[in-house]
CSV table of C-alpha atoms in Angstrom, one decimal:
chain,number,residue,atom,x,y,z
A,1,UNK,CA,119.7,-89.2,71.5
A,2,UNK,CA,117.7,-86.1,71.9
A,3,UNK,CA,118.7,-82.4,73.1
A,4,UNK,CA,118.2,-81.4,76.4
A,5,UNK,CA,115.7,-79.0,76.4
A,6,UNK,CA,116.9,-75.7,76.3
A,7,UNK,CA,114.0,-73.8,78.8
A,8,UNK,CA,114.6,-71.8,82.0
A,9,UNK,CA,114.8,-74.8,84.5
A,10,UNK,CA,117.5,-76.3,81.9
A,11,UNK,CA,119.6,-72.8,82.2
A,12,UNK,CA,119.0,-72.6,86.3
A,13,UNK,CA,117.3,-69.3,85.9
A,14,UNK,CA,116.0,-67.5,88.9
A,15,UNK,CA,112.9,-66.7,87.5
A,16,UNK,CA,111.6,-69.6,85.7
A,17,UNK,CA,107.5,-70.1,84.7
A,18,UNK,CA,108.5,-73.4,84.0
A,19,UNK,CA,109.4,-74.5,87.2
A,20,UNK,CA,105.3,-72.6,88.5
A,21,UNK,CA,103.5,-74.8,86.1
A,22,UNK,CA,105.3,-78.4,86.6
A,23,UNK,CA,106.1,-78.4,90.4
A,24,UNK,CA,102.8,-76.5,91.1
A,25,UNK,CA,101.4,-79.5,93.5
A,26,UNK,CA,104.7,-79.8,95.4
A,27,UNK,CA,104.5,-76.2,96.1
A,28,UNK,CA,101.3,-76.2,97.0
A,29,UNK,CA,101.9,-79.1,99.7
A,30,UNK,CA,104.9,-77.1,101.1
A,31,UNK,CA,102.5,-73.9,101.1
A,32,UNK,CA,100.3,-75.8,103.0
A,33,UNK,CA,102.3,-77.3,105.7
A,34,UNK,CA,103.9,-74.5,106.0
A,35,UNK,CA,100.5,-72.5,106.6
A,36,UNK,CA,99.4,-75.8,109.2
A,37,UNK,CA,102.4,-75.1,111.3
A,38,UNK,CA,102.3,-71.3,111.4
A,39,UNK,CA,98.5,-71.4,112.4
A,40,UNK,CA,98.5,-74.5,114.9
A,41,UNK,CA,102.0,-73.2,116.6
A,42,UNK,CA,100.4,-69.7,117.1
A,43,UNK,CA,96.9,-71.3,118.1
A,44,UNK,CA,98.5,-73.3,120.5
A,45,UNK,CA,101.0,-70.5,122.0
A,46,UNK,CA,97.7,-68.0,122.3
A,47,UNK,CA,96.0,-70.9,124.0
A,48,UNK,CA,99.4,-70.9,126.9
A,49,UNK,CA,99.7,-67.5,126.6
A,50,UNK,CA,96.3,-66.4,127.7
A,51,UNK,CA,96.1,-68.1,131.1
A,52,UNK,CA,99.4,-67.4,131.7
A,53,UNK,CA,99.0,-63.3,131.4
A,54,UNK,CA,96.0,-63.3,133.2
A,55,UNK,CA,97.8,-65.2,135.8
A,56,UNK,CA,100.7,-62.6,136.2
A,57,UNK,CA,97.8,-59.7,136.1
A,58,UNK,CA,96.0,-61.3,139.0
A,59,UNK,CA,98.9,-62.2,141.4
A,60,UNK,CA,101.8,-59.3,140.8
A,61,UNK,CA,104.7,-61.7,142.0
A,62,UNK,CA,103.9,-64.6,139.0
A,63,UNK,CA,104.5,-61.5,137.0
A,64,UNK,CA,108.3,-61.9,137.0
A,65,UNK,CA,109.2,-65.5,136.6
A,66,UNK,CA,106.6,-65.5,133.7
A,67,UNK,CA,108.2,-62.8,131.8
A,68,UNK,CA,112.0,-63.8,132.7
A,69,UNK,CA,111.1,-67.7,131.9
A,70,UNK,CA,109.7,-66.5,128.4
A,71,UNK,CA,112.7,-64.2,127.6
A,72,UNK,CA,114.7,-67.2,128.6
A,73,UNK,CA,113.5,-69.3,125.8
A,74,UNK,CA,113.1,-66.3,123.3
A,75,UNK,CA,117.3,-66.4,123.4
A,76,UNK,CA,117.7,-69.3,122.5
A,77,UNK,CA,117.9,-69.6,118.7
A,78,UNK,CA,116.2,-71.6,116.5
A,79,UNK,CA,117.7,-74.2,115.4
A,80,UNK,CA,118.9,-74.9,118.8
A,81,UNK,CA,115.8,-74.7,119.7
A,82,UNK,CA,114.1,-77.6,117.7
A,83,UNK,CA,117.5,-79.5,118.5
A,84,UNK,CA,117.2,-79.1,122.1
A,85,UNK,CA,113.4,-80.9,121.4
A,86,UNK,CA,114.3,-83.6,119.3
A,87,UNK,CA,114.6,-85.7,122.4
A,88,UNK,CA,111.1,-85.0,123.4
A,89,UNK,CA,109.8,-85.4,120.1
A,90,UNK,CA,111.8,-86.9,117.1
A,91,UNK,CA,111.8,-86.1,113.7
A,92,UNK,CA,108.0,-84.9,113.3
A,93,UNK,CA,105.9,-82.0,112.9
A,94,UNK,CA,105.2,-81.7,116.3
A,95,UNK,CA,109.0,-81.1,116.9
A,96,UNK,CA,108.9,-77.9,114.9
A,97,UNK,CA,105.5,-76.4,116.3
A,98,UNK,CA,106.6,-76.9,120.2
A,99,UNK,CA,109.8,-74.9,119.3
A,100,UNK,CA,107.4,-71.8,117.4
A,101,UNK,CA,104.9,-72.4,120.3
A,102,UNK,CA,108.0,-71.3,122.6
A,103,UNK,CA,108.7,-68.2,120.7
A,104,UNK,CA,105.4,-67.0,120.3
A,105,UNK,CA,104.7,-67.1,124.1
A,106,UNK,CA,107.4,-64.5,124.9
A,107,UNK,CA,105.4,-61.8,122.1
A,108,UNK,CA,102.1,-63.2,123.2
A,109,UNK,CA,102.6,-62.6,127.4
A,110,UNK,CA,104.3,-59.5,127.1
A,111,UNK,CA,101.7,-57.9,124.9
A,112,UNK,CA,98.3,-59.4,126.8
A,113,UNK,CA,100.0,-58.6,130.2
A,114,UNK,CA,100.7,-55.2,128.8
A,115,UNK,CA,97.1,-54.8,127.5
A,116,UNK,CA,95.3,-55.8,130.6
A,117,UNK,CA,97.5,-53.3,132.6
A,118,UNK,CA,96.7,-50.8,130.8
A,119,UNK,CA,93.1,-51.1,131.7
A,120,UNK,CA,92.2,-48.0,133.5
A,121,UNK,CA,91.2,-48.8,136.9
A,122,UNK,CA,88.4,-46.2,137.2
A,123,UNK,CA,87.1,-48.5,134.5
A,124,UNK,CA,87.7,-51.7,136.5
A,125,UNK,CA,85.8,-49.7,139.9
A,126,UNK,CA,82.8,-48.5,137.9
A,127,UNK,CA,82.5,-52.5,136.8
A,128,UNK,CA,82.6,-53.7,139.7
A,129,UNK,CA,80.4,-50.9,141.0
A,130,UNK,CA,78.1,-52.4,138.9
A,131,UNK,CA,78.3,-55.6,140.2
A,132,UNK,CA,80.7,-57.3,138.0
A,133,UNK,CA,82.0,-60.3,139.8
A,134,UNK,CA,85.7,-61.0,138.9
A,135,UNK,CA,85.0,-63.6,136.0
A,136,UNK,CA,82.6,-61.3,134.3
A,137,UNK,CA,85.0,-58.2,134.9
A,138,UNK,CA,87.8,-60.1,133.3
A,139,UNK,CA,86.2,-61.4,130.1
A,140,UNK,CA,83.4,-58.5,129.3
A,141,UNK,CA,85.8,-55.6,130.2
A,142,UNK,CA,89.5,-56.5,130.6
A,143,UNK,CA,90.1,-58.7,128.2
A,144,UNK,CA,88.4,-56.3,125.2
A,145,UNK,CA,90.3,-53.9,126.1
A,146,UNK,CA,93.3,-55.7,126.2
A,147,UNK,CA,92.9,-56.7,122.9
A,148,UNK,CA,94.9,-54.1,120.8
A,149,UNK,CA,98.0,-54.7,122.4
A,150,UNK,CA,97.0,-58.7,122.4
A,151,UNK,CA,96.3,-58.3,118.6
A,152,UNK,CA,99.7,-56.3,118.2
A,153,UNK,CA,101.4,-59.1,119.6
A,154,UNK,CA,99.5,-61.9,117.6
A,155,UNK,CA,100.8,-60.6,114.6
A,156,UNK,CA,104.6,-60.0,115.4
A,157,UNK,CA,104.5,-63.6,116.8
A,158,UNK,CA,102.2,-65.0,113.4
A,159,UNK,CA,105.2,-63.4,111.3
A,160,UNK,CA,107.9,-64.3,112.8
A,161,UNK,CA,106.3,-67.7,113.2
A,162,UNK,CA,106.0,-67.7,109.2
A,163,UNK,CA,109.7,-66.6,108.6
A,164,UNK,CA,111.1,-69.3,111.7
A,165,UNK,CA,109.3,-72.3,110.4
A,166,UNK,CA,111.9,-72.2,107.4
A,167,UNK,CA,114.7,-73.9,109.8
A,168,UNK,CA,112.4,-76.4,110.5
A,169,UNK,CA,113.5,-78.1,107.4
A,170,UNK,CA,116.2,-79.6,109.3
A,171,UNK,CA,114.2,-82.0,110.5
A,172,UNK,CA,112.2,-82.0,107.4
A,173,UNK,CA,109.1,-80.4,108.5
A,174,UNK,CA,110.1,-76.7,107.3
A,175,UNK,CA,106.8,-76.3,104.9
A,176,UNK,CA,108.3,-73.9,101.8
A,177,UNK,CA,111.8,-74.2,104.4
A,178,UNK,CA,111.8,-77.6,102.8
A,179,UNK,CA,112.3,-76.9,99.0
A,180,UNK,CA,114.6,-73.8,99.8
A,181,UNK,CA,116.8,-76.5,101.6
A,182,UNK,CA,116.4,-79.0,98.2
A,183,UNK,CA,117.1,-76.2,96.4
A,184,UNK,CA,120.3,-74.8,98.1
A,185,UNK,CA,122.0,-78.3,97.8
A,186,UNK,CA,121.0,-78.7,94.0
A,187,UNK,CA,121.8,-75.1,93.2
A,188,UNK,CA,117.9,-74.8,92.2
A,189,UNK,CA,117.8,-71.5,91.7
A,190,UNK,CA,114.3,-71.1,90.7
A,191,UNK,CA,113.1,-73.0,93.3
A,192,UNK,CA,115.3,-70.9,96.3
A,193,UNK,CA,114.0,-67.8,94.7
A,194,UNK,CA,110.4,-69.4,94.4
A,195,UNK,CA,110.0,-70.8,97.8
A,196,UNK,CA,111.5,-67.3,99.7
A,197,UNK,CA,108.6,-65.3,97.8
A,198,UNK,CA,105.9,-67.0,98.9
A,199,UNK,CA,107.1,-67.5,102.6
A,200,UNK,CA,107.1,-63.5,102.5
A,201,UNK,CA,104.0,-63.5,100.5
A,202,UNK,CA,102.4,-65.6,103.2
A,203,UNK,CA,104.1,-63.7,106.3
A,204,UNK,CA,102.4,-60.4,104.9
A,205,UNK,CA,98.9,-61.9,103.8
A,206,UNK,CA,98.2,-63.6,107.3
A,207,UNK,CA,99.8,-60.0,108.9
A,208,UNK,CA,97.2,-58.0,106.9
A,209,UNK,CA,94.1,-60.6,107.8
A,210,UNK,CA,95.1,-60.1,111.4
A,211,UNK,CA,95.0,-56.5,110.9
A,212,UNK,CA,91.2,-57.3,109.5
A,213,UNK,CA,90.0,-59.2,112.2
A,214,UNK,CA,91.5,-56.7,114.1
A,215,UNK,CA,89.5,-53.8,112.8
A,216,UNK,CA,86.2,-56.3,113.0
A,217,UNK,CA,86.8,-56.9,116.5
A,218,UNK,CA,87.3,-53.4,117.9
A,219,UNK,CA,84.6,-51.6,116.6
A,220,UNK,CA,85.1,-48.9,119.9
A,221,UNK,CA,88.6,-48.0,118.2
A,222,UNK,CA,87.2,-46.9,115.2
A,223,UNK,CA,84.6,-45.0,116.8
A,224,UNK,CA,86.6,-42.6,118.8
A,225,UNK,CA,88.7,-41.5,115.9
A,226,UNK,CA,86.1,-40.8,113.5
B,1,UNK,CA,118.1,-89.9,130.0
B,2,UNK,CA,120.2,-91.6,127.2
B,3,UNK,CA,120.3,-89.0,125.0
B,4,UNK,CA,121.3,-86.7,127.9
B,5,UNK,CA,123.9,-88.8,128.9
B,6,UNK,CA,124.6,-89.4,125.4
B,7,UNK,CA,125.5,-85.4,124.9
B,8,UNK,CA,127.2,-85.2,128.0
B,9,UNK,CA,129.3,-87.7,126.7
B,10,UNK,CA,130.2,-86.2,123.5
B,11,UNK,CA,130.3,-82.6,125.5
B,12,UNK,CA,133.2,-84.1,127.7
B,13,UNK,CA,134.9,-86.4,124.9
B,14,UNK,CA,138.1,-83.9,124.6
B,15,UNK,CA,138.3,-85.5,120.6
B,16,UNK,CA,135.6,-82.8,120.3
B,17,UNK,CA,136.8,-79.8,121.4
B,18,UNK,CA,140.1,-79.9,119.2
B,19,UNK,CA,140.4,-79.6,115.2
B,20,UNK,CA,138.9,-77.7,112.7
B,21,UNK,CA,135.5,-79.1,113.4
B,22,UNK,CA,136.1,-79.3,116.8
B,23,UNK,CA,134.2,-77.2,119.9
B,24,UNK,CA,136.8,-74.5,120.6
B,25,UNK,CA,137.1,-73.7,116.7
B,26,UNK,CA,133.3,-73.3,116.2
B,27,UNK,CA,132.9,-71.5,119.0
B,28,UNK,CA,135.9,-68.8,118.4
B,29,UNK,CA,134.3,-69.1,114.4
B,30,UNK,CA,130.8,-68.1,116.3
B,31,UNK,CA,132.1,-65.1,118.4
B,32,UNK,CA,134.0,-63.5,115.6
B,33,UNK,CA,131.2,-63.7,112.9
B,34,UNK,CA,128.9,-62.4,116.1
B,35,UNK,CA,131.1,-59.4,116.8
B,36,UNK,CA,132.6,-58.3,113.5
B,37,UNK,CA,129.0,-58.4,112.2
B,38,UNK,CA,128.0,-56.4,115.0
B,39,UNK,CA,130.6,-53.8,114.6
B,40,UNK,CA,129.8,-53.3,111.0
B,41,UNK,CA,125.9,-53.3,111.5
B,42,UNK,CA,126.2,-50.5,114.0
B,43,UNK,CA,128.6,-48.7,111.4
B,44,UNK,CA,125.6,-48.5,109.3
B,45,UNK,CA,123.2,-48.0,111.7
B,46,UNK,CA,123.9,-45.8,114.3
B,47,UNK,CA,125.0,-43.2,112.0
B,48,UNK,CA,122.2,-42.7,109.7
B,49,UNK,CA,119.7,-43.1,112.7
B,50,UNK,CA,121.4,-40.5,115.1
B,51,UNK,CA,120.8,-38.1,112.0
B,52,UNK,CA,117.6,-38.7,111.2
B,53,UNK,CA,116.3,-38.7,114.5
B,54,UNK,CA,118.6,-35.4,115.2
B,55,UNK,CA,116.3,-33.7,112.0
B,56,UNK,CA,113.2,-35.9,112.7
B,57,UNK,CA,112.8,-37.4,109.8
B,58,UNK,CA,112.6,-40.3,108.1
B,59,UNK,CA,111.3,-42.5,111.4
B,60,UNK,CA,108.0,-44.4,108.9
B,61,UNK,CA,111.0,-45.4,107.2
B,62,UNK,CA,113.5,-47.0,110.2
B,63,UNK,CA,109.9,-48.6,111.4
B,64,UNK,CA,108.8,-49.7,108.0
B,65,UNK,CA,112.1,-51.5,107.1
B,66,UNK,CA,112.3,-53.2,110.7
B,67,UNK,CA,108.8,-54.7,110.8
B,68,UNK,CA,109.5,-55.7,107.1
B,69,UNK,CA,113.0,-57.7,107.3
B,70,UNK,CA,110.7,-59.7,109.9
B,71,UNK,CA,108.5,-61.4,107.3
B,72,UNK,CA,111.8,-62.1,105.6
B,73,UNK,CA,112.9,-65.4,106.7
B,74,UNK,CA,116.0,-65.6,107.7
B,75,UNK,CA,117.3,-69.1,106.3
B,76,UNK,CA,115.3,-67.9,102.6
B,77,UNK,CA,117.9,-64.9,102.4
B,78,UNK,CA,121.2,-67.0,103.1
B,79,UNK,CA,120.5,-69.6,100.6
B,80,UNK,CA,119.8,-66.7,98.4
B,81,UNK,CA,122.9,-65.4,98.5
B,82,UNK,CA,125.0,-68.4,98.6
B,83,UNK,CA,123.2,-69.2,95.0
B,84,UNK,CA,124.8,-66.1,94.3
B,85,UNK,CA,128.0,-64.8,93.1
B,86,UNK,CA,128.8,-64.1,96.5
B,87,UNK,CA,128.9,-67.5,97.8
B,88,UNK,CA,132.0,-68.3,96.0
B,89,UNK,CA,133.6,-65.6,98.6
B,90,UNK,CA,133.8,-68.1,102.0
B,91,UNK,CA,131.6,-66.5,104.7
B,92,UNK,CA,130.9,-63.9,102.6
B,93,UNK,CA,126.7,-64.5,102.1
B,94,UNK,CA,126.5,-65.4,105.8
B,95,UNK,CA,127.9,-61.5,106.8
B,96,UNK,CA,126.1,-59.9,104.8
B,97,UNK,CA,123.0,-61.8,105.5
B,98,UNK,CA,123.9,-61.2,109.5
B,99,UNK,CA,124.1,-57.1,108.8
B,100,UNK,CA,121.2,-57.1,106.7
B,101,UNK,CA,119.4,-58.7,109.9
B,102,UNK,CA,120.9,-56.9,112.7
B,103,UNK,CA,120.1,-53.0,111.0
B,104,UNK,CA,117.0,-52.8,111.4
B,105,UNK,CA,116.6,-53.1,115.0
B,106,UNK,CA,119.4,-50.9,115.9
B,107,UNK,CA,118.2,-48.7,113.5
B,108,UNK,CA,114.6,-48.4,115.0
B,109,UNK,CA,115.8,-48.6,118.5
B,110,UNK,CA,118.5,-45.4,117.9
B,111,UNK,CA,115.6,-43.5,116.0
B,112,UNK,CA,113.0,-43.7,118.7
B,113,UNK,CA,115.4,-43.1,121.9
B,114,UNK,CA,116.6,-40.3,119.7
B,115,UNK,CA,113.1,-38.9,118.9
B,116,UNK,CA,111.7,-39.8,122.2
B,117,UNK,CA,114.6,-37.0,124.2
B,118,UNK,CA,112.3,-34.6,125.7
B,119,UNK,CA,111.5,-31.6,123.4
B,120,UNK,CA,111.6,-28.9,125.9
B,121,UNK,CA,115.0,-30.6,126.6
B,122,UNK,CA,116.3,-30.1,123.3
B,123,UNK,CA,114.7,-26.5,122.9
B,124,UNK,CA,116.9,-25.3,126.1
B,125,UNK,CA,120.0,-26.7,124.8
B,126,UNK,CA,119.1,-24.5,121.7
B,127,UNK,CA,117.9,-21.7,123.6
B,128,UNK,CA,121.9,-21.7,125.4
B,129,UNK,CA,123.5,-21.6,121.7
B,130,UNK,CA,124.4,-25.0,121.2
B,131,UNK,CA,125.0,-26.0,117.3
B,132,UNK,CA,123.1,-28.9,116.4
B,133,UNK,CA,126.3,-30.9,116.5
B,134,UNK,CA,126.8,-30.2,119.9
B,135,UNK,CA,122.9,-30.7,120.8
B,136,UNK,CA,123.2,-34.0,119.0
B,137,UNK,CA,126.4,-35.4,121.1
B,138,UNK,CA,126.4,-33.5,124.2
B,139,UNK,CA,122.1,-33.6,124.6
B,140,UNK,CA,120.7,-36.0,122.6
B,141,UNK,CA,122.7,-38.6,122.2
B,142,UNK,CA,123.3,-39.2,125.9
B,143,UNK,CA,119.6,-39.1,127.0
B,144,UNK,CA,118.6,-41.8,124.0
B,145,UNK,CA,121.7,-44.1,125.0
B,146,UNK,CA,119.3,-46.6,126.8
B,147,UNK,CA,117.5,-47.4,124.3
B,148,UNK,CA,119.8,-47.1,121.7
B,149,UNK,CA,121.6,-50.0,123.8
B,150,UNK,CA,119.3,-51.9,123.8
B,151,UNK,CA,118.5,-51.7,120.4
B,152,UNK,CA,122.2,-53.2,120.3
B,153,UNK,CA,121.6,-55.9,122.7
B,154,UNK,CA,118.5,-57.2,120.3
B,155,UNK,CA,120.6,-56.8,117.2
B,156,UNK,CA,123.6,-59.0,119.4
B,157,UNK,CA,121.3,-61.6,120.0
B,158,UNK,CA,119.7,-61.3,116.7
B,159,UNK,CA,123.6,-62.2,115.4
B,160,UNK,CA,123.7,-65.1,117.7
B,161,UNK,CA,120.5,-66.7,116.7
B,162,UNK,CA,121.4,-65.6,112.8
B,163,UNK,CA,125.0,-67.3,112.7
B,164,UNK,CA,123.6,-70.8,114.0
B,165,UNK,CA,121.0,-70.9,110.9
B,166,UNK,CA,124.0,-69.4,108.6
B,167,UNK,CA,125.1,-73.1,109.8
B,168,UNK,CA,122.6,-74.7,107.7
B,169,UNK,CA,123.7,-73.0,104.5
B,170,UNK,CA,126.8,-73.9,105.0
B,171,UNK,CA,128.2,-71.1,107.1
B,172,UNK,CA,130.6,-71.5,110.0
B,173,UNK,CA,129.8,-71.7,113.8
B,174,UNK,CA,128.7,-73.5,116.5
B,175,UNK,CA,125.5,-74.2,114.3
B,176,UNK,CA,127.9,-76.8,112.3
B,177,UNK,CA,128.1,-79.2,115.4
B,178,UNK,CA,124.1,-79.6,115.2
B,179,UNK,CA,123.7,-79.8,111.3
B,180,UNK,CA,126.9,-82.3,111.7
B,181,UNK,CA,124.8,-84.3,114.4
B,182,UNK,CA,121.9,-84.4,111.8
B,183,UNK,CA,124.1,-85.9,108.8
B,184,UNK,CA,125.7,-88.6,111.2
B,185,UNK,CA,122.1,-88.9,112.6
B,186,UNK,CA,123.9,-88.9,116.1
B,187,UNK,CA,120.8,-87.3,118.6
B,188,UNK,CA,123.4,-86.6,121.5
B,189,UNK,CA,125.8,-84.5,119.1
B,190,UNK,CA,122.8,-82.5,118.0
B,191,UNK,CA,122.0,-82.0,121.7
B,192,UNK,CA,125.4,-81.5,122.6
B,193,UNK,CA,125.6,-78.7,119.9
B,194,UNK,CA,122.3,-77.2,121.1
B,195,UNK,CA,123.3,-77.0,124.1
B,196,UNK,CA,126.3,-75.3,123.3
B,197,UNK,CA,124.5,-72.4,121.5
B,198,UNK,CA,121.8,-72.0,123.9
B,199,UNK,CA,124.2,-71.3,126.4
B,200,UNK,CA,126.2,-69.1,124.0
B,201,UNK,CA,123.4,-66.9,123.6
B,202,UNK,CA,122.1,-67.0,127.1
B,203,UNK,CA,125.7,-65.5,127.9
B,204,UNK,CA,125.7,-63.0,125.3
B,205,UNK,CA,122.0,-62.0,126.7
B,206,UNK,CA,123.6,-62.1,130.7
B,207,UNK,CA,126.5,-59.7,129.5
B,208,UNK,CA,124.3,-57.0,128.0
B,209,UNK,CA,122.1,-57.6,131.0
B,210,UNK,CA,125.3,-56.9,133.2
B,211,UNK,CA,126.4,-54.0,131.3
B,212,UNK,CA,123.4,-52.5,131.9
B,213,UNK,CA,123.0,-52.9,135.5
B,214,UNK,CA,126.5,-51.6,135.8
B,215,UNK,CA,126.7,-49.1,133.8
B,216,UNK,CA,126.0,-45.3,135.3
B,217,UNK,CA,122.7,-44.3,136.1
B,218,UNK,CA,122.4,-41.9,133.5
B,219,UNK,CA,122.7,-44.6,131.2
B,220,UNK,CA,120.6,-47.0,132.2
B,221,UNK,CA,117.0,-46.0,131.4
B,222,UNK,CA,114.0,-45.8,133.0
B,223,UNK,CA,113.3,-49.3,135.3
């Protein structure tokens, strides 16, 4: 009979280089599926999101029920959230994104409604002065505009979308959620500690290559201050 | 339909509502975690941000520390601190992991309302004599109550949404029914249990949204 080996996993230490170097490819999968749900959830939410904003610009009264509606489900917390869904869609990934696709609409419709309102409308006249039709008005002028405050909102929702796809490990689709939920019921400590790092790690990396594209996009905001 | 019928079922099953795991017990469990934690958080918050804003300082840091605690997943910090010492002590991890969560907003919300009081405002009430004690709770503090209510109302639903995940790490609340539903594998108890918190927070949203529209004008911010 040989000693157990007396290394950092075999004390349960927090930090633990032992537990980096022989779990790296199971971490890397939970980084990734975690990263796959926080990018397709958000994709998807923009892809609802933008319709819908441009929607409550053009007619005043959808306005309202859009915003209240989104609220609505921005109450309700997470886990009951992806509970409420199971129904719909059992124990699979999609489960988890349709509940971050829920939150990020609320962030996503209030900030592009808020962007395209606050679109100066001696801008809008001198466009249309120049003959913009109302499809050219909204995608060359509005809707570049709009896109600080849409960009503002991208990245609350893409963070908060990092952070919320942890719960989703009750279903089993919770990315780095996944090993912290292993870990609590094994008292893993390393791993817990492990896992929580890199989900802020990601949560600030994809906040600051939002911030990037955001710079790349609006050239005009850069301009006016220098 | 099954699985609705299923929860409706289980909703109106009386075995359910009574015990320790039962309905009523979660849900008193959920209320008092939501209110005591609510309590303390403005304790700490309101405080420190009244008097900060009051000397106008200090509001990178409120900001900073808000938009921070929301790349910090909620679920990552209550297994944290249930691997700690502290989760020996009951529902000890899952109130402080609730506070640490619900300071931030109220403590960005009270900072900008309080920063946000007209200036020319403020400089009359100095220019009549008031000490800054009396500009801060006869001036300031009532012109900045709107938001700093509502920075309360976020941080209450905040609570809500924080003590069902605080289920998941073993905490109490109406988040047990769901994570119970999971272990027996019983889709209408899960549903049941979801159903039950979405309407707790929906209420919890509803009051706020009450108190506001009741409350006197003067407190009830620009609409």
């Amino acid at each position: 009979m040989t000693a157990p080996p007396d290394d950092c996993l075999a004390r349960n230490e927090w930090i633990c280089g032992e537990y980096l170097s022989s779990r790296r490819q199971i971490l890397l999968d939970a980084v990734v599926q975690h990263l796959q749900l926080t990018a397709v959830s958000v994709l998807v939410g923009l892809v609802i999101a933008l319709p819908l904003a441009v929607l409550a610009r053009r007619w005043g009264w959808a306005a309202g029920p859009v915003l209240a509606v989104t609220t609505i489900l921005y109450t309700i917390p997470s886990l009951a959230m992806f509970s409420l869904l199971l129904p719909v869609y059992g124990l699979s990934a999609a489960l988890v994104v349709a509940g971050l696709v829920l939150y990020s609409l609320t962030l996503l419709v209030r900030n592009i409604l808020a962007g395209l309102r606050a679109v100066p409308e001696e801008t809008r006249q001198a466009a249309r002065g120049m003959g913009y039709g109302p499809v050219r008005l909204l995608l060359t002028v509005e809707l570049p505009l709009a896109l600080p405050a849409a960009m503002a909102g991208l990245r609350i929702a893409t963070v908060s979308a990092v952070s919320l796809v942890t719960v989703g490990a009750i279903v089993g689709f919770g990315g780095l959620g996944n090993l912290i939920y292993a870990g609590m019921n094994t008292y893993f400590k390393a791993q817990v500690l492990t896992a929580s790092v890199l989900c802020v790690v990601i949560a600030v990396a994809a906040d600051l290559l939002l911030l990037g594209v955001q710079w790349l996009i609006t050239p005009w905001t850069r301009a006016q201050r220098g | 339909m099954n699985t609705l019928t299923g929860a409706w079922d289980w909703l109106t099953d009386p075995a359910n509502w009574a015990g320790a795991d039962g309905i009523w017990h979660r849900l008193v469990q959920h209320l008092v975690l939501t209110v005591v934690c609510l309590v303390i958080s403005c304790l700490i918050a309101l405080p420190v941000a009244l008097v900060l804003g009051h000397l106008g300082k200090g509001g990178a840091l409120a900001v900073n520390i808000s938009n921070v605690g929301r790349a910090v997943p909620t679920f990552a910090v209550l297994v944290l601190l249930l691997l700690t010492p502290l989760g020996k002590w009951g529902e000890g991890p899952t109130v402080v992991a609730l506070v640490l969560f619900a300071v931030p907003p109220l403590l960005t919300n009270a900072y900008v309302g309080m920063r946000e009081v007209d200036r020319s405002v403020v400089r009359a009430a100095r220019g009549m004599g008031m000490t800054g004690r009396q500009m801060l709770f006869r001036v300031e503090l009532p012109l900045s109550l709107p938001l700093v209510m509502n920075g309360v109302r976020i941080a209450a639903v905040q609570l809500v949404a924080t003590a069902t995940i605080a289920a998941l790490a073993g905490g109490g609340g109406l988040g047990r029914i769901i994570t119970a539903g999971f272990n027996l594998a019983s889709t209408p108890q899960v549903v049941a249990g979801a159903v039950l918190v979405a309407v707790f927070a929906l209420i919890v949203e509803g009051v706020f949204e009450a108190a506001e529209r009741l409350a006197p004008y003067w407190a009830r911010g620009p609409r």
